[in-house]
PDB file of C-alpha atoms in Angstrom:
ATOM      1  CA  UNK A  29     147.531  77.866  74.720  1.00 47.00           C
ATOM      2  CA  UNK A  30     149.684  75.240  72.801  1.00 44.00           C
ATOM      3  CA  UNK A  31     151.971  75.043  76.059  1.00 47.00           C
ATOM      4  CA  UNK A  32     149.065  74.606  78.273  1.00 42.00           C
ATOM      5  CA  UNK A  33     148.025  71.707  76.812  1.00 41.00           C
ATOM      6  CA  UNK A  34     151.391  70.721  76.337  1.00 40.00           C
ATOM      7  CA  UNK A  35     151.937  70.424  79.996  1.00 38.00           C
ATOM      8  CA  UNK A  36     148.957  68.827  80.629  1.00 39.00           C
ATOM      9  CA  UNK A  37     149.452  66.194  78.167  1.00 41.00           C
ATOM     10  CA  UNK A  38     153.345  65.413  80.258  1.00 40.00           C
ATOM     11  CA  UNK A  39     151.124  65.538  83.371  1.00 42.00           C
ATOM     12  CA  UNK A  40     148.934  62.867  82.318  1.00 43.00           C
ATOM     13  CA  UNK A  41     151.276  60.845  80.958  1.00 45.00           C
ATOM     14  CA  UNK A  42     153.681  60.641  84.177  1.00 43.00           C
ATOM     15  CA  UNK A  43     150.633  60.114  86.581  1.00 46.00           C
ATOM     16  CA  UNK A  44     149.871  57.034  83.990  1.00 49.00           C
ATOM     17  CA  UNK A  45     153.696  56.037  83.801  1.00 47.00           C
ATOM     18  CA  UNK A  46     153.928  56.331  87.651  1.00 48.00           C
ATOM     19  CA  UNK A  47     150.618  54.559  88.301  1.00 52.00           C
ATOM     20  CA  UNK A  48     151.830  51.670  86.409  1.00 48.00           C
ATOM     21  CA  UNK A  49     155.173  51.467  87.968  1.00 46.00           C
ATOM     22  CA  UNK A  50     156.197  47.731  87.940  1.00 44.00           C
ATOM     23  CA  UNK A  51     152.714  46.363  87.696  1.00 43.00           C
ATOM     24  CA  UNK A  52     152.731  43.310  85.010  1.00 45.00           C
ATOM     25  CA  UNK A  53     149.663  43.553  82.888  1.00 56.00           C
ATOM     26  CA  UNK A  54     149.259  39.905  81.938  1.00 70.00           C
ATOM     27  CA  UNK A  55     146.460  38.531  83.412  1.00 81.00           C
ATOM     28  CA  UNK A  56     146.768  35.300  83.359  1.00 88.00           C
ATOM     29  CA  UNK A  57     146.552  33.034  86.618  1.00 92.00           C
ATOM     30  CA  UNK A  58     146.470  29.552  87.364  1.00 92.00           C
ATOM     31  CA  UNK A  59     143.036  27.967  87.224  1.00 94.00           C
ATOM     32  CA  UNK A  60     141.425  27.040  90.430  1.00 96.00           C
ATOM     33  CA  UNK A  61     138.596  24.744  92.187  1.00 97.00           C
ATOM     34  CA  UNK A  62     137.052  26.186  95.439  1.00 97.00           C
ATOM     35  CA  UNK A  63     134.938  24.186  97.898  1.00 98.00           C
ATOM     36  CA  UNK A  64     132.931  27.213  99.366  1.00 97.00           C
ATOM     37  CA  UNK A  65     131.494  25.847 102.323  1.00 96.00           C
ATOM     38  CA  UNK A  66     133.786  23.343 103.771  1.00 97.00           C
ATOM     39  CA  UNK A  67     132.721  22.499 107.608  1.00 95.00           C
ATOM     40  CA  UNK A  68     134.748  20.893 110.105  1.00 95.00           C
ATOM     41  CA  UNK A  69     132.128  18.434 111.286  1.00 96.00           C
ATOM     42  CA  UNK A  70     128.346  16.775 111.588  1.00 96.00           C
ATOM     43  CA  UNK A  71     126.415  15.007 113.769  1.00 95.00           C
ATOM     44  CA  UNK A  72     124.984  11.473 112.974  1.00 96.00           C
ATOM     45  CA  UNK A  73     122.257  11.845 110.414  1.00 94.00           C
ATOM     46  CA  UNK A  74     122.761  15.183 109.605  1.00 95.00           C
ATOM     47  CA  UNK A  75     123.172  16.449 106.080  1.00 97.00           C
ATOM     48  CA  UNK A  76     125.288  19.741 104.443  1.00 97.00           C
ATOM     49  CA  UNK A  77     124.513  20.821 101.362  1.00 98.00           C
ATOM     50  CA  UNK A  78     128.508  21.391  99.640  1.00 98.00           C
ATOM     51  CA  UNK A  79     128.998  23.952  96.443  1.00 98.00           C
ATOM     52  CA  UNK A  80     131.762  24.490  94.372  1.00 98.00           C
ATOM     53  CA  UNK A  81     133.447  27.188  92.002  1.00 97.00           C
ATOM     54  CA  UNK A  82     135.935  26.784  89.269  1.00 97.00           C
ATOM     55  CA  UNK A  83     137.884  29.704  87.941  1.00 96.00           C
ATOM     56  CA  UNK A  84     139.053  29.728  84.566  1.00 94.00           C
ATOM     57  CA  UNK A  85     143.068  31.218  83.611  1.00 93.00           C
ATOM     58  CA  UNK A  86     141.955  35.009  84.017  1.00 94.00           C
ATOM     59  CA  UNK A  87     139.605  33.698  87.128  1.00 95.00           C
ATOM     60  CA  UNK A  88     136.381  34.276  86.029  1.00 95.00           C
ATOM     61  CA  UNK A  89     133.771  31.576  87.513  1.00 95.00           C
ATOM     62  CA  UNK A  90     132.619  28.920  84.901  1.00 95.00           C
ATOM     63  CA  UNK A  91     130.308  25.903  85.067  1.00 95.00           C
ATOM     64  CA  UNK A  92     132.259  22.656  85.007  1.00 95.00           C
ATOM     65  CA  UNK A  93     131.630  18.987  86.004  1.00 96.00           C
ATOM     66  CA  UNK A  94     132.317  18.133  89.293  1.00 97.00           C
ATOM     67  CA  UNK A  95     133.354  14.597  90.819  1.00 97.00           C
ATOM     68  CA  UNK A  96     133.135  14.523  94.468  1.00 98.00           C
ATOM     69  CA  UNK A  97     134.459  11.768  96.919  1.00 98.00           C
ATOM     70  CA  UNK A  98     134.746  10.496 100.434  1.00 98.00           C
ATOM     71  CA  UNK A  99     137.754   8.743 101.919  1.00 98.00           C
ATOM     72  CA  UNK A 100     135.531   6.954 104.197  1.00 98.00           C
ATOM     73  CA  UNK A 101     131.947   5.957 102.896  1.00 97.00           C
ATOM     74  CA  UNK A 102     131.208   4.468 106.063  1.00 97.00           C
ATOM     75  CA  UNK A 103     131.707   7.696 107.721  1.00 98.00           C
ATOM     76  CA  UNK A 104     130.318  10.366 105.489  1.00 98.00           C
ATOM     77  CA  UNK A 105     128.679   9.606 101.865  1.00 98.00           C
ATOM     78  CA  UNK A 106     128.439  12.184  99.589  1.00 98.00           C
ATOM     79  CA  UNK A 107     126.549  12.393  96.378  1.00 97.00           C
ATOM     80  CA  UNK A 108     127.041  13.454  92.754  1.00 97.00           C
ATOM     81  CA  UNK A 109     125.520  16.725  93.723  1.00 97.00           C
ATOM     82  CA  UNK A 110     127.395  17.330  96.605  1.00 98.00           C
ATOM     83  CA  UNK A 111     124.734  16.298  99.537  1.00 98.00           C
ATOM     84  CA  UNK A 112     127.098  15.390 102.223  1.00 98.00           C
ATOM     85  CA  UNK A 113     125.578  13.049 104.353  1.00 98.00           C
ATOM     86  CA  UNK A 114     126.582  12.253 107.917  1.00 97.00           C
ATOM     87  CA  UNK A 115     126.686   8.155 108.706  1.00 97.00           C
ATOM     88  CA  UNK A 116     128.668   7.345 111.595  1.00 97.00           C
ATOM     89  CA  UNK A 117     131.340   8.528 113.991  1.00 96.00           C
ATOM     90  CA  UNK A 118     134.686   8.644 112.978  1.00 97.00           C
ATOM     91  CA  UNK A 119     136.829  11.160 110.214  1.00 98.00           C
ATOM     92  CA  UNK A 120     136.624  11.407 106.382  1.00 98.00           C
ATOM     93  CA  UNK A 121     137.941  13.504 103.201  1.00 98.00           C
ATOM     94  CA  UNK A 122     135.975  14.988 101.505  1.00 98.00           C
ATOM     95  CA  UNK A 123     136.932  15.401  97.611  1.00 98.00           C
ATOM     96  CA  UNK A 124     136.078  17.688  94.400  1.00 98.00           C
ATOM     97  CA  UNK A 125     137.467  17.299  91.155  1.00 97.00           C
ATOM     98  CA  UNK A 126     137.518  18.626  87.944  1.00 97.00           C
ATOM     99  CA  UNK A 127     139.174  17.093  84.651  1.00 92.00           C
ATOM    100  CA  UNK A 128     139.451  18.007  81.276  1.00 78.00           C
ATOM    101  CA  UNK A 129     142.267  17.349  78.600  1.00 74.00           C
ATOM    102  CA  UNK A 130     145.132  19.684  79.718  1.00 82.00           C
ATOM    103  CA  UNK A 131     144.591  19.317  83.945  1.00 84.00           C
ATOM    104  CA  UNK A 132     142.782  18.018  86.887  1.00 94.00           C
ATOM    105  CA  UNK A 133     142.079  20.479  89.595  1.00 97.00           C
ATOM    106  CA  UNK A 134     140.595  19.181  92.946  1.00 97.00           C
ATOM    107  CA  UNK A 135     140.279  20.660  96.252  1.00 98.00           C
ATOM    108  CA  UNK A 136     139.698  19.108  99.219  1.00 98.00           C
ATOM    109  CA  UNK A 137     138.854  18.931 103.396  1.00 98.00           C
ATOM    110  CA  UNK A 138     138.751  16.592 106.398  1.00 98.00           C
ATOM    111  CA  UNK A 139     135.300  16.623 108.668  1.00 98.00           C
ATOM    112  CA  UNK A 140     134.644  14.755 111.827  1.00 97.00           C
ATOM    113  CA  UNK A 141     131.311  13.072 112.321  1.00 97.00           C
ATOM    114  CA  UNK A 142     130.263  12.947 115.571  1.00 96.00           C
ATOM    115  CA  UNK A 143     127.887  11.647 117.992  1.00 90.00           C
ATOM    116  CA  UNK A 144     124.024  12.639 117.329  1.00 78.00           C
ATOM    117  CA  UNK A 145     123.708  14.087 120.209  1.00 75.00           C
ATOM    118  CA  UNK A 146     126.577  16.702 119.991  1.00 76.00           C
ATOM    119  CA  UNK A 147     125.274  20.032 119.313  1.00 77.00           C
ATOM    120  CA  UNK A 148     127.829  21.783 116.658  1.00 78.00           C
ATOM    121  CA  UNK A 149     128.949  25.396 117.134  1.00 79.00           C
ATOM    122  CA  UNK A 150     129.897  27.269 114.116  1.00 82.00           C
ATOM    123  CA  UNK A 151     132.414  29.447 114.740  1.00 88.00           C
ATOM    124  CA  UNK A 152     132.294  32.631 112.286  1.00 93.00           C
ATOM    125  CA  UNK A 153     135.349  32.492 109.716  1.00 95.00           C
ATOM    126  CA  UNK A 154     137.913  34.969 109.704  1.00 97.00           C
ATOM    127  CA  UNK A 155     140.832  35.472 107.072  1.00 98.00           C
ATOM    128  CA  UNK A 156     143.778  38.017 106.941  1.00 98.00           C
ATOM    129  CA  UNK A 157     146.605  39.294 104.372  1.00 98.00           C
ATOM    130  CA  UNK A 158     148.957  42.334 103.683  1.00 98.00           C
ATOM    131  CA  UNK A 159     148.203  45.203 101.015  1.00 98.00           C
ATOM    132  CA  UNK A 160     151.331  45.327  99.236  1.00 97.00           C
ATOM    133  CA  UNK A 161     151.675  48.209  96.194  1.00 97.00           C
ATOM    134  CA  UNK A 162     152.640  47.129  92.912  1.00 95.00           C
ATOM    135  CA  UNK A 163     153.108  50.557  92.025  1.00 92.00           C
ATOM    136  CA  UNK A 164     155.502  53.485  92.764  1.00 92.00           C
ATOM    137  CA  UNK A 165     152.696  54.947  94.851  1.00 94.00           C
ATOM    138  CA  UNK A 166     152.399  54.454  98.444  1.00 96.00           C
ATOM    139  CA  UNK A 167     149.979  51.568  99.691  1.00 97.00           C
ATOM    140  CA  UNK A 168     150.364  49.408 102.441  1.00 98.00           C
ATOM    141  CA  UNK A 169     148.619  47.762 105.482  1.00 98.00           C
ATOM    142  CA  UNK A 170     146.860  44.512 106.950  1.00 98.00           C
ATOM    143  CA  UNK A 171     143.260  43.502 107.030  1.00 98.00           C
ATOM    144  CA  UNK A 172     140.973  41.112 108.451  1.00 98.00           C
ATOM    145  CA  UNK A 173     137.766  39.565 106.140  1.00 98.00           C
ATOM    146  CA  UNK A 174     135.212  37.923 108.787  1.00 98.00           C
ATOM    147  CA  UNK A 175     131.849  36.823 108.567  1.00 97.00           C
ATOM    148  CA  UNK A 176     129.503  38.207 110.614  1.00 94.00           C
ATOM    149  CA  UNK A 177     127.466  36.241 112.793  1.00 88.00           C
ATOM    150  CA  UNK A 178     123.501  35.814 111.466  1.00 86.00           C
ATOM    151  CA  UNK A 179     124.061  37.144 108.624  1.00 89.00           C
ATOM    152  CA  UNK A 180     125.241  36.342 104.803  1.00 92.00           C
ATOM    153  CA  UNK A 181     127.580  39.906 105.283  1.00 97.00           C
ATOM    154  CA  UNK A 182     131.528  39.820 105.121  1.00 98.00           C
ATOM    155  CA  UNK A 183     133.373  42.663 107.173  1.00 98.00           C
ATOM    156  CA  UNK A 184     136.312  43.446 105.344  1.00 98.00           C
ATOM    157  CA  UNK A 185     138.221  45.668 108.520  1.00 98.00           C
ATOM    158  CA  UNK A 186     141.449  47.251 107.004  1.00 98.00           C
ATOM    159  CA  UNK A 187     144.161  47.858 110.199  1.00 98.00           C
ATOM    160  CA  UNK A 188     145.614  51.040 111.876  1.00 98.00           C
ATOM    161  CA  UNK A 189     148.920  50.507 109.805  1.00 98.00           C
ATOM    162  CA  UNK A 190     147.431  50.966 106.774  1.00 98.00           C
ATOM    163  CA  UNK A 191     148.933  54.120 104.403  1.00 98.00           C
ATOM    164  CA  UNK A 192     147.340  55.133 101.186  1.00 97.00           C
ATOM    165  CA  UNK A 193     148.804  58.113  98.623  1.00 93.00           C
ATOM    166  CA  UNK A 194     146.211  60.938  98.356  1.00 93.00           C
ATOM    167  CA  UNK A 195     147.837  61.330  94.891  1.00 90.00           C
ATOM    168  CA  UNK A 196     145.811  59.333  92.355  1.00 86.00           C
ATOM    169  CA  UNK A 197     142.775  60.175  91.099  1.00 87.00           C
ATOM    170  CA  UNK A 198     140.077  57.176  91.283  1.00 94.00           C
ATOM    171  CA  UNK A 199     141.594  55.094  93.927  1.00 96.00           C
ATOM    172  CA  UNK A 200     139.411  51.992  93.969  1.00 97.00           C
ATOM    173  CA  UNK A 201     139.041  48.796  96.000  1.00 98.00           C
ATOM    174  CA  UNK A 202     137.763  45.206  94.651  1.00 98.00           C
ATOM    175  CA  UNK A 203     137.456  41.679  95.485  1.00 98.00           C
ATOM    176  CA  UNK A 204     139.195  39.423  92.665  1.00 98.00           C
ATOM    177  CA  UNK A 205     139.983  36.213  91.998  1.00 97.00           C
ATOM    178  CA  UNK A 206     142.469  37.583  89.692  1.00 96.00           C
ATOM    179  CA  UNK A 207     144.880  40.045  91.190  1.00 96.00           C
ATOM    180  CA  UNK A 208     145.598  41.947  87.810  1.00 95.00           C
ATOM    181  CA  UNK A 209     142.226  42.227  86.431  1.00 94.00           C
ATOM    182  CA  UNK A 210     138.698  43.390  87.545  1.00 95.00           C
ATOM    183  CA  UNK A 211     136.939  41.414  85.080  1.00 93.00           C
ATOM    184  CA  UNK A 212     134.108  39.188  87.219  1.00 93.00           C
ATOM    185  CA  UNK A 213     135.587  41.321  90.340  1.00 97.00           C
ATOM    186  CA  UNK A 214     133.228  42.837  93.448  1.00 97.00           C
ATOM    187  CA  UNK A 215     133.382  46.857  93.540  1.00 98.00           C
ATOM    188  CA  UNK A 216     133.874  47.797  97.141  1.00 97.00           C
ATOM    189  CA  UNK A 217     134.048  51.090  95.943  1.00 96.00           C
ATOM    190  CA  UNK A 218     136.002  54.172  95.449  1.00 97.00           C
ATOM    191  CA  UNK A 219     138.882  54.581  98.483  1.00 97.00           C
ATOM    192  CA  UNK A 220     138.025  57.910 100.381  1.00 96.00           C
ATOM    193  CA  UNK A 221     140.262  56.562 103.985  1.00 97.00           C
ATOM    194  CA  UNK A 222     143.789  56.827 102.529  1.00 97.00           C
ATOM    195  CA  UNK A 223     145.436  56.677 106.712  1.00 98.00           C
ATOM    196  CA  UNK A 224     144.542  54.508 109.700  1.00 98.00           C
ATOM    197  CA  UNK A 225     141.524  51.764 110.577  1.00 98.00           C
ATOM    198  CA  UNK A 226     138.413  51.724 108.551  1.00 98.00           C
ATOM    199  CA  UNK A 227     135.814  48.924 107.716  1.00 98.00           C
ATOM    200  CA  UNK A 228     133.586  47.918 104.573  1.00 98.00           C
ATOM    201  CA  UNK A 229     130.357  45.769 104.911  1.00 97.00           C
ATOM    202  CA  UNK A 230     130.336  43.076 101.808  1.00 98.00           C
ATOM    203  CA  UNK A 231     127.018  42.178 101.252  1.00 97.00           C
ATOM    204  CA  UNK A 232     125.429  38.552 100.625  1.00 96.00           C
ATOM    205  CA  UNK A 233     129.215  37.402 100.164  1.00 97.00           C
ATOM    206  CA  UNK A 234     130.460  33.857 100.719  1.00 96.00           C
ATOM    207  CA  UNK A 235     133.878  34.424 102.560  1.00 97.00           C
ATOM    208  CA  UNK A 236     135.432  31.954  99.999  1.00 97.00           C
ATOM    209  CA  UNK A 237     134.217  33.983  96.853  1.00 97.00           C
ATOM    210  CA  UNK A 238     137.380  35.678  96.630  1.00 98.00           C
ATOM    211  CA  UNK A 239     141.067  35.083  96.536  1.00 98.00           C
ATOM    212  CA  UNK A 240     142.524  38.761  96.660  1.00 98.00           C
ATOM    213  CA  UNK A 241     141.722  42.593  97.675  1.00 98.00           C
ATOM    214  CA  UNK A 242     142.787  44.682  94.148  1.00 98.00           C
ATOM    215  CA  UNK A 243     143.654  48.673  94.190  1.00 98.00           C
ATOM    216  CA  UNK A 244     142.653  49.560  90.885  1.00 97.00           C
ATOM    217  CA  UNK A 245     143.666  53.513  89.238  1.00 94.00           C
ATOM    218  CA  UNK A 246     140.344  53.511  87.689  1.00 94.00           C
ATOM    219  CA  UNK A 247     141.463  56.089  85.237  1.00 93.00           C
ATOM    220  CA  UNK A 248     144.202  54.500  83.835  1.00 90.00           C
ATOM    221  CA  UNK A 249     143.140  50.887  84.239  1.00 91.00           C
ATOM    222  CA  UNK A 250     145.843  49.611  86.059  1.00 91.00           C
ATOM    223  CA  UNK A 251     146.346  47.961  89.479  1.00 93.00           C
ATOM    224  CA  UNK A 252     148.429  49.902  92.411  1.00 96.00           C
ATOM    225  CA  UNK A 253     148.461  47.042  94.891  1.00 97.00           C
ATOM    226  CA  UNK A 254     146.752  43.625  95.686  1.00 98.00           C
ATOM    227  CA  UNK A 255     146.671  41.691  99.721  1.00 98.00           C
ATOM    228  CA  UNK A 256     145.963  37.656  99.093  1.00 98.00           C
ATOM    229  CA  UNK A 257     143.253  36.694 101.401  1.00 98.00           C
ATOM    230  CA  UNK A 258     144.900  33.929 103.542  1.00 98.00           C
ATOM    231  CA  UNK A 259     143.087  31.529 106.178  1.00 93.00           C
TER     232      UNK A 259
END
């Protein structure tokens, strides 16, 4: 009996050494400010309602003061809330900012106001990266992250090339904004397709919620491999 649980004691503790592999457990990232819903352009008179998100050194959201800012006033005003508001024909920059003691974050993006009677298209967004492991396991592939058209849905569609190892026990997938933690992160779920194309519907998600995919060994706590989401 004492060798039984001898063995299983090794077991577990190569499956944890393996599942950590190289993986770096400090989670701390750079902080970030998001514009969500950037658009490329507005007719005349029209107005778009802008919202932010600021991500704190382990990227979990927190409520800051924002500045905003346009290059061009006489283009496009915008407000201290945000209410983008479309004046005449031409191109501005649109700005957000953040400041405290130690850094000034900002993000920013260019929209073209045109005539009022142009009727503007929004094409759905799509983004793409690579799953790359961070372990000794096997896990690899592209993806795809799309909105779907009416509807506040993401498709997350994970490519024909992906490989997954059937090896570790509670495989699961998140969305992060930290690729070595889940703390604030969106369960997808537990991974059951470990070969070929398969798809997840992401409910009521803003495509620009999240910065990474994450592989987590639920078990054991640890990541196995992240894929930046890229525009």
């Amino acid at each position: 009996m004492i060798r039984k649980y001898a063995f299983w004691f090794v077991s577990i503790f190569i499956l944890q050494t393996s599942c950590i592999g190289e993986d770096v457990i400090d989670d701390f990232i750079e902080p970030e400010l998001r514009i969500l819903n950037p658009i490329d352009s507005l007719p005349i008179s029209e107005t778009h309602q802008l919202n932010t998100a600021y991500f704190n050194t382990i990227g979990i959201e927190e409520v800051v003061g924002i500045n905003w800012s346009s290059s061009n006033e006489n283009v496009a005003s915008i407000d201290s809330s945000g209410l983008l508001i479309a004046i005449s024909e031409g191109v501005s920059t649109i700005t957000a900012n953040t400041q405290n003691d130690t850094f000034l974050l900002e993000d920013s993006f260019s929209i073209t106001i045109l005539d009022d009677g142009t009727i503007v298209i929004e094409e759905p967004i799509v983004k793409s990266g690579t799953i790359v492991t961070t372990s000794s396991y096997l896990l690899t592939g592209t993806f795809t992250l799309e909105e779907q058209e009416n509807s506040e849905n993401l498709l997350l569609s994970v490519n024909s090339d992906y490989q997954a190892t059937t090896s570790l026990p509670g495989l699961y997938l998140y969305l992060t904004n930290n690729p070595n933690s889940i703390s604030g992160a969106y369960s997808v779920g537990p991974v059951s397709v470990f070969n070929g194309a398969h798809t997840y519907t992401i409910p009521e998600t803003n495509i620009n919620d999240y910065a990474y995919l994450l592989y987590w060994c639920q078990p054991f706590g640890v990541k196995v491999g992240t894929g930046e989401i890229l525009d």
